[in-house]
Coordinates of C-alpha atoms in Angstrom, one line a residue:
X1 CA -23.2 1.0 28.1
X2 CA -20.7 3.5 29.5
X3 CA -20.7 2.8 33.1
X4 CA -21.5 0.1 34.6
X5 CA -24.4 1.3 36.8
X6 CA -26.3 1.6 33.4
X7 CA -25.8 -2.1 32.3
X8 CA -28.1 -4.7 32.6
X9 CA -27.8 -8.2 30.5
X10 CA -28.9 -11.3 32.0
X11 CA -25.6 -13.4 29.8
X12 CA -22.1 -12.2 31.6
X13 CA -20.6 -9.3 29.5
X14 CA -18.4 -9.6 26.6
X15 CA -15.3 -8.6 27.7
X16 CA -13.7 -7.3 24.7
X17 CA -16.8 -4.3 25.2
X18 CA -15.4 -3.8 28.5
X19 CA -11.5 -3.6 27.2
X20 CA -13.2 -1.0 24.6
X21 CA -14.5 1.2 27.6
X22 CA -11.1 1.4 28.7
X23 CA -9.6 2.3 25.5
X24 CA -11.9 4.6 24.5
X25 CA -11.1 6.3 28.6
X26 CA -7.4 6.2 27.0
X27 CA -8.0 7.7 24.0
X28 CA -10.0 11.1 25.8
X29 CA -6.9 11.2 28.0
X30 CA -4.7 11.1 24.8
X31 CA -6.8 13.5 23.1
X32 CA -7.1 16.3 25.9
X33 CA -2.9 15.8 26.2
X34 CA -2.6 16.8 22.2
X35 CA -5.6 19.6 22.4
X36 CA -4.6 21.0 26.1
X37 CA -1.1 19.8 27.2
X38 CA 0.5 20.3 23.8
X39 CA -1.7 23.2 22.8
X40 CA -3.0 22.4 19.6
X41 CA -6.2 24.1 20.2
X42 CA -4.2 27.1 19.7
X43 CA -4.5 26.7 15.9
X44 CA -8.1 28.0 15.8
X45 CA -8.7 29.1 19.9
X46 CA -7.2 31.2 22.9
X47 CA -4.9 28.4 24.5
X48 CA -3.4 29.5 28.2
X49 CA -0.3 27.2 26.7
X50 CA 2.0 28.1 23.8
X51 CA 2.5 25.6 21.2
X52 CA 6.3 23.9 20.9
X53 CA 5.4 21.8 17.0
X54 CA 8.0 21.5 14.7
X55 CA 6.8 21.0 11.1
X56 CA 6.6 17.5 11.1
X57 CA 5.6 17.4 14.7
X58 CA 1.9 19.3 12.8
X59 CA 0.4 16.1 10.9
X60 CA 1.5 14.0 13.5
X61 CA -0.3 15.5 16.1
X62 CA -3.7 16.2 14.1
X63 CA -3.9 12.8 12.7
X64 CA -3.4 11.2 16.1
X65 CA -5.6 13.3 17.9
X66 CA -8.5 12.7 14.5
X67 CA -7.6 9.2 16.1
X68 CA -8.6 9.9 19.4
X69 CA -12.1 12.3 19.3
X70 CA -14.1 9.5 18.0
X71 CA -14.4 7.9 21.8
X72 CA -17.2 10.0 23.2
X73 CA -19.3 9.2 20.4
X74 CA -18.4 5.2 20.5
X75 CA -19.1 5.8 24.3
X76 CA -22.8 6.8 23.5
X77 CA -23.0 4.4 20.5
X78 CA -22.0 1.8 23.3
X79 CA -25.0 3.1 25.5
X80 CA -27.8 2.8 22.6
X81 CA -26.3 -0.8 21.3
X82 CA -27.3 -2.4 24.7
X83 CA -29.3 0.3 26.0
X84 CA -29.6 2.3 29.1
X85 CA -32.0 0.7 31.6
X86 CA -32.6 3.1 34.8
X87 CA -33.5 2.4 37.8
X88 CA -33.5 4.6 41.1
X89 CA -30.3 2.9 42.8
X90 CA -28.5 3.1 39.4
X91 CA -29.5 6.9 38.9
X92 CA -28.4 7.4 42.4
X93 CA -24.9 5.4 42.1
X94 CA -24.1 8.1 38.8
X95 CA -25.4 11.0 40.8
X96 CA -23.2 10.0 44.1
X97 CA -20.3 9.0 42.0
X98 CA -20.1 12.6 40.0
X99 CA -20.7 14.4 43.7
X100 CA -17.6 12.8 45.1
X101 CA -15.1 13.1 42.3
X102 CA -16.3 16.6 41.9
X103 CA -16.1 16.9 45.7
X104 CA -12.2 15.3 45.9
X105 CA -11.0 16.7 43.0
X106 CA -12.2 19.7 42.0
X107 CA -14.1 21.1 45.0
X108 CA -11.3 20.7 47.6
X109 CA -9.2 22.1 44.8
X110 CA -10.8 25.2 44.7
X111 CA -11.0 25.5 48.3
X112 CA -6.8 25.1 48.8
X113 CA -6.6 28.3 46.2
X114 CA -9.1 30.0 48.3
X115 CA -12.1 30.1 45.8
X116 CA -14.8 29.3 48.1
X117 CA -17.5 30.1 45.9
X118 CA -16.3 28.0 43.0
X119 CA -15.9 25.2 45.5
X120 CA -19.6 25.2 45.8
X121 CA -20.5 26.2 42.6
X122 CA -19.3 23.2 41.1
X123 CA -21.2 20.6 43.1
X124 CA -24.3 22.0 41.9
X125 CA -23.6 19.9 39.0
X126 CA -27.0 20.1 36.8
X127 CA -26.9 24.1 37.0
X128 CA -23.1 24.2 37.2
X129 CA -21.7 22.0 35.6
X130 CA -18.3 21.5 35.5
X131 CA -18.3 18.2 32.9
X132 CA -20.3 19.0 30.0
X133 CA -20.3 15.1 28.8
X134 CA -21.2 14.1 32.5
X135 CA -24.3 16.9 32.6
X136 CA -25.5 15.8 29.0
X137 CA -25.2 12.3 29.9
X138 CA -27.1 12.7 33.0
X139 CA -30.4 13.7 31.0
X140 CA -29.5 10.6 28.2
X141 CA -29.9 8.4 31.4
X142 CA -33.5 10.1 32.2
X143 CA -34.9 10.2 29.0
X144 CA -33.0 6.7 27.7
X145 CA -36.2 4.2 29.1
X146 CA -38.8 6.8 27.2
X147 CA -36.6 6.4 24.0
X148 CA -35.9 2.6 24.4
X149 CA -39.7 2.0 24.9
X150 CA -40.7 4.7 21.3
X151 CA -38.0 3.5 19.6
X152 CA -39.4 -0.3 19.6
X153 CA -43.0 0.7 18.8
X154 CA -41.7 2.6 15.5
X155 CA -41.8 0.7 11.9
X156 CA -38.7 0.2 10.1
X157 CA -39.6 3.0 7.9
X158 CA -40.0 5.3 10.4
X159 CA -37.0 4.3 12.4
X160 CA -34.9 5.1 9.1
X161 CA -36.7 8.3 8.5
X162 CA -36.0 9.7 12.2
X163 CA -32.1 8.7 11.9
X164 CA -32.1 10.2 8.1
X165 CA -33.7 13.5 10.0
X166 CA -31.1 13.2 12.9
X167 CA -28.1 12.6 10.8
X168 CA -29.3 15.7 8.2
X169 CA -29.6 17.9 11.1
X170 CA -26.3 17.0 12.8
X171 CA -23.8 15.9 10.2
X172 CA -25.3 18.5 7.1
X173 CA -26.9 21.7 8.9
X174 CA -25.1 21.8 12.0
X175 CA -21.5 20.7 10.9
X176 CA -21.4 22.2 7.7
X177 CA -23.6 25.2 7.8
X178 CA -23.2 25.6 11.5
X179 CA -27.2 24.9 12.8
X180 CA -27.6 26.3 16.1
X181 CA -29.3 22.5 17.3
X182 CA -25.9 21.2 17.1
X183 CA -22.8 23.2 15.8
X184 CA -20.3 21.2 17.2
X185 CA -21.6 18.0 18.9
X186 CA -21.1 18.7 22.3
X187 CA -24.7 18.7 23.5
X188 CA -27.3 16.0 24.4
X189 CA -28.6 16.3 21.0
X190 CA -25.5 14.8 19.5
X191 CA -25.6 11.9 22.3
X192 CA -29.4 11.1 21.6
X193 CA -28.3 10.7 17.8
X194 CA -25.2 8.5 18.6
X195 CA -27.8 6.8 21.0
X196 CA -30.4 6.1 18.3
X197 CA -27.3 4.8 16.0
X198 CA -27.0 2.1 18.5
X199 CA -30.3 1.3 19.2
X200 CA -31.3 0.7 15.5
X201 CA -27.9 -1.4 15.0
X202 CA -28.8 -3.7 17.8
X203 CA -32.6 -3.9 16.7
X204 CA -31.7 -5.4 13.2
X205 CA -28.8 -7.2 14.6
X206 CA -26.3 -5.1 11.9
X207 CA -22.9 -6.4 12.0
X208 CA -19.7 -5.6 10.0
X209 CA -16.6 -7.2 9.6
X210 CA -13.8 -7.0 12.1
X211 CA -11.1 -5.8 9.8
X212 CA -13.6 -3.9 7.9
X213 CA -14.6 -1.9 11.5
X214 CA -10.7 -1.2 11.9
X215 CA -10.3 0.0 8.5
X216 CA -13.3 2.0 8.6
X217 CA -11.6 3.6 12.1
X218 CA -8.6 3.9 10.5
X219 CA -9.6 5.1 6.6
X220 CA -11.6 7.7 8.2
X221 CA -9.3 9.3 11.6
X222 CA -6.9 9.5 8.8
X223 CA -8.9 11.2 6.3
X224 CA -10.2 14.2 9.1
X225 CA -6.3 14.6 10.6
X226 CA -4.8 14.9 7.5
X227 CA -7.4 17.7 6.5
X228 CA -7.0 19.0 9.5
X229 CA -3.3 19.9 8.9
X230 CA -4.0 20.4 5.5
X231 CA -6.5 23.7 6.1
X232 CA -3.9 24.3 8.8
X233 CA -1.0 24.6 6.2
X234 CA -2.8 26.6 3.9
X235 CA -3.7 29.5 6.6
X236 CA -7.7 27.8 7.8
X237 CA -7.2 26.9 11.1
X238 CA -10.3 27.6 12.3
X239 CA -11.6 25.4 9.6
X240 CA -9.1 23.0 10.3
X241 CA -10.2 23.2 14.0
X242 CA -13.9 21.9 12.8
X243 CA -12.5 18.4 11.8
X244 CA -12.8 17.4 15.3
X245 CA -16.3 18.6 16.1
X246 CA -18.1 15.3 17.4
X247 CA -21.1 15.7 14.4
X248 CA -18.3 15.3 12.1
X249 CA -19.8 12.0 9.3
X250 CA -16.1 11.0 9.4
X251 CA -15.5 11.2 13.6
X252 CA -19.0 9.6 13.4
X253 CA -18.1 6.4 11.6
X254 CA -14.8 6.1 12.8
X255 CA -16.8 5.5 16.2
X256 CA -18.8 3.3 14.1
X257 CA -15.7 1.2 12.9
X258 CA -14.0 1.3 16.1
X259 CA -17.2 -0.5 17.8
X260 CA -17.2 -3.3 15.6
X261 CA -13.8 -4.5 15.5
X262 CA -13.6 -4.4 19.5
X263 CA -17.4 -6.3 19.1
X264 CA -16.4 -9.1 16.7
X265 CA -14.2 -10.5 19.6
X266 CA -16.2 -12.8 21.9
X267 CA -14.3 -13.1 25.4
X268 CA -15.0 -13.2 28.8
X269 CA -12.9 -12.2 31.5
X270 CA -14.2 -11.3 35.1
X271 CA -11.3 -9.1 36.5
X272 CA -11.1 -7.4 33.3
X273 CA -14.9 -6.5 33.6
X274 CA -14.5 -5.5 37.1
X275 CA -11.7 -2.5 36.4
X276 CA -13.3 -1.6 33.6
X277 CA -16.6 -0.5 35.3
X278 CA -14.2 2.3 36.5
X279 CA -14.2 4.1 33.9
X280 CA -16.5 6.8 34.5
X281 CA -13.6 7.4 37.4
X282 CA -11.2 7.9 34.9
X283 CA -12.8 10.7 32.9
X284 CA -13.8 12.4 36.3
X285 CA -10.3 12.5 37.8
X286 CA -8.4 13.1 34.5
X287 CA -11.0 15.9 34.1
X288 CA -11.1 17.5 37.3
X289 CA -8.9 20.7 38.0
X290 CA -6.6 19.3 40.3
X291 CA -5.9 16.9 37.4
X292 CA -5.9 19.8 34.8
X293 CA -4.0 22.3 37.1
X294 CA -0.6 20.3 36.6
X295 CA -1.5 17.9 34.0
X296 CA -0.9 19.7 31.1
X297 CA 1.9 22.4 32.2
X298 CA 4.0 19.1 32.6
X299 CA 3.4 18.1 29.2
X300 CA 3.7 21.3 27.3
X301 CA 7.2 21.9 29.6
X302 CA 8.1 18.3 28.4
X303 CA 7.1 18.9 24.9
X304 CA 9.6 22.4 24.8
X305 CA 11.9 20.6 26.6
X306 CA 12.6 17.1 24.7
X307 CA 10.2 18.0 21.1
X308 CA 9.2 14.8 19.5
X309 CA 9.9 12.1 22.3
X310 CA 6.7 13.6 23.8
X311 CA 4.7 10.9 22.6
X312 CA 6.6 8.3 24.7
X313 CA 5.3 10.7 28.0
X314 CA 1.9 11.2 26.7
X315 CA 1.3 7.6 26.4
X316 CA 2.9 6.5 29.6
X317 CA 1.1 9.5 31.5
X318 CA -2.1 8.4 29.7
X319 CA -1.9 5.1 31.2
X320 CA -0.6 6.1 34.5
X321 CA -3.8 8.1 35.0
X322 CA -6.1 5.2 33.8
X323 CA -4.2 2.4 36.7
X324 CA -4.5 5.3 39.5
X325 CA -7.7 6.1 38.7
X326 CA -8.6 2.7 38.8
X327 CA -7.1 2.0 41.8
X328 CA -9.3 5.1 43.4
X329 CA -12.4 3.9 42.3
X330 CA -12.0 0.6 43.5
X331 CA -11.6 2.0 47.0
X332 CA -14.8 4.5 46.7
X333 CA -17.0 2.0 44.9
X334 CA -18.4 0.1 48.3
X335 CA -18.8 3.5 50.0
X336 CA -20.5 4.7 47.3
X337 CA -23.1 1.8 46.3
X338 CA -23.8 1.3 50.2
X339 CA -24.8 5.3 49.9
X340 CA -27.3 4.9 47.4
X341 CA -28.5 1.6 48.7
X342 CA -29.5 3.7 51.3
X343 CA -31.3 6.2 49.0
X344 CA -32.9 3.7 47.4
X345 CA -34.4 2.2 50.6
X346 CA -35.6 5.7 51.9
X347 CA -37.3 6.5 48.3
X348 CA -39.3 3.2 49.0
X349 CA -40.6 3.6 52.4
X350 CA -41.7 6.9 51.5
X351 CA -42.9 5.9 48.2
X352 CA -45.1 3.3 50.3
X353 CA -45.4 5.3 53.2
X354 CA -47.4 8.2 51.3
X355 CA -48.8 6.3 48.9
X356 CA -46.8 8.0 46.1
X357 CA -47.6 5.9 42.7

């Protein structure tokens, strides 16, 4: 799964799922330089930065970033492929974690620009949420033993027929016609179908061909980035814009694709899994405001100043955020499992104390 509270496998990880995590932490990073730093957003939205791309600088920068969405939704697919198994101390390491990123880099933010009440605010993370991944993932965690346990008593039949339902719902009325359950794919719903996707791929043991998952991955981020710029040319960019929705069949199976190839490699490296159970951190801290407040005012100033070597900046930026965000979790990680160890004990003896079943 995505973090590595949520993972539980008696046989050691495979390490190339681990390296994936950490791609796919790369990739967000990539993708909110191109949509925030460099501004392309501004083709179909408001953008608080101006956009600096030259002609040839436009298909570029929609084909990468086509490139780059699918990663939430591999996340998820990750998740439902080896499932999410909760426990208390688990549920409490994701809750603690969230509280103490949003605490160091967003809350502490606020308070050093003198927003008080938005320092607060943003701790009360399930009716103020300041990560809308994070929040929707939170209630994926709760719900994901109910789903694990209804999802192995269905028939074949039926497990087809609930997918078919969930894919027609997402993929046809919400991202063609725009269905209020899921316009866009930014909501639980879009994670519980990802989450399903995995769950019935692991169940009947589906498997596809490592070059065929990277050409998949690649056949299909090229095919939504080049009609991206395309509707962009022509005077759509709001249509243009929808190519990067998450319920997008083409973002879907690229996440699909993407999965395989890293899956069809069968390593195992301990470090390697170690670092990457960091990569919650990553998206927290790259996330945050303090992150944000600088982050992308360097790039778009970099991207006036020096036009198409940009990419060289983004990249290296990208993985300069992913080795110090690394770094940071490594240090808060004791402090943090010895906190909800602590939890966990205190739930028990009360629990046992009062008799609570």
């Amino acid at each position: 799964p995505i973090f590595d509270m949520v993972i539980k496998n008696s046989n050691p990880r495979n390490s190339s799922i681990e390296l994936l995590r950490l791609v796919l932490m790369f990739l967000i990073i990539m993708h909110h330089s191109i949509v925030h730093g460099m501004g392309l957003m501004g083709m179909a939205h408001e953008n608080t930065l101006p956009m600096h791309f030259t002609e040839w600088e436009k298909p570029v920068a929609t084909i990468v970033n086509c490139c780059c969405i699918c990663a939430v939704n591999c996340f998820v697919l990750i998740s439902g492929y080896f499932s999410i198994k909760t426990t208390i101390k688990k549920f409490c390491v994701f809750l603690i974690t969230i509280l103490v990123y949003t605490f160091l880099f967003d809350s502490l933010y606020y308070l050093s620009i003198g927003k008080c009440r938005t320092a607060v605010g943003c701790l009360l993370i399930f009716s103020h949420p300041s990560y809308w991944f994070v929040n929707a993932y939170i209630y994926l965690m709760v719900f994901a033993p109910g789903l694990n346990m209804v999802f192995h008593t269905m028939s074949i039949l039926y497990q087809k027929f609930v997918l078919t339902v969930m894919i027609i719902v997402s993929c046809y009325l919400g991202f063609v016609w725009g269905y209020i359950l899921n316009i866009d794919g930014y909501n639980l719903f879009q994670m519980i179908m990802m989450y399903c996707i995995g769950r019935f791929m692991a169940c009947h043991q589906i498997e596809i061909k490592r070059y065929h998952g990277l050409i998949i991955y690649f056949l299909c981020s090229l095919t939504a980035g080049s009609l991206m710029y395309i509707l962009w040319h022509f005077h759509h960019p709001i249509m243009g814009w929808h190519m990067v929705c998450y319920n997008n069949p083409l973002i879907i199976l690229a996440a699909i694709g993407l999965f395989f190839f890293f899956k069809s490699f069968k390593e195992y490296h301990p470090s390697l899994n170690k670092y990457a159970a960091s990569a919650f951190a990553i998206y927290l801290i790259q996330s945050s405001e303090l992150c944000e407040s600088f982050y992308y005012k360097l790039i778009n100033w970099c991207h006036a100043q020096i036009g198409g070597g940009i990419w060289l900046i983004i990249i290296s930026l990208a993985l300069f955020v992913v080795i110090i965000s690394i770094f940071t979790d490594q240090l808060l990680k004791p402090i943090i499992f010895r906190t909800a160890s602590k939890i966990e004990t205190s739930i028990y003896y009360l629990t046992h104390k009062y008799n609570i079943q």
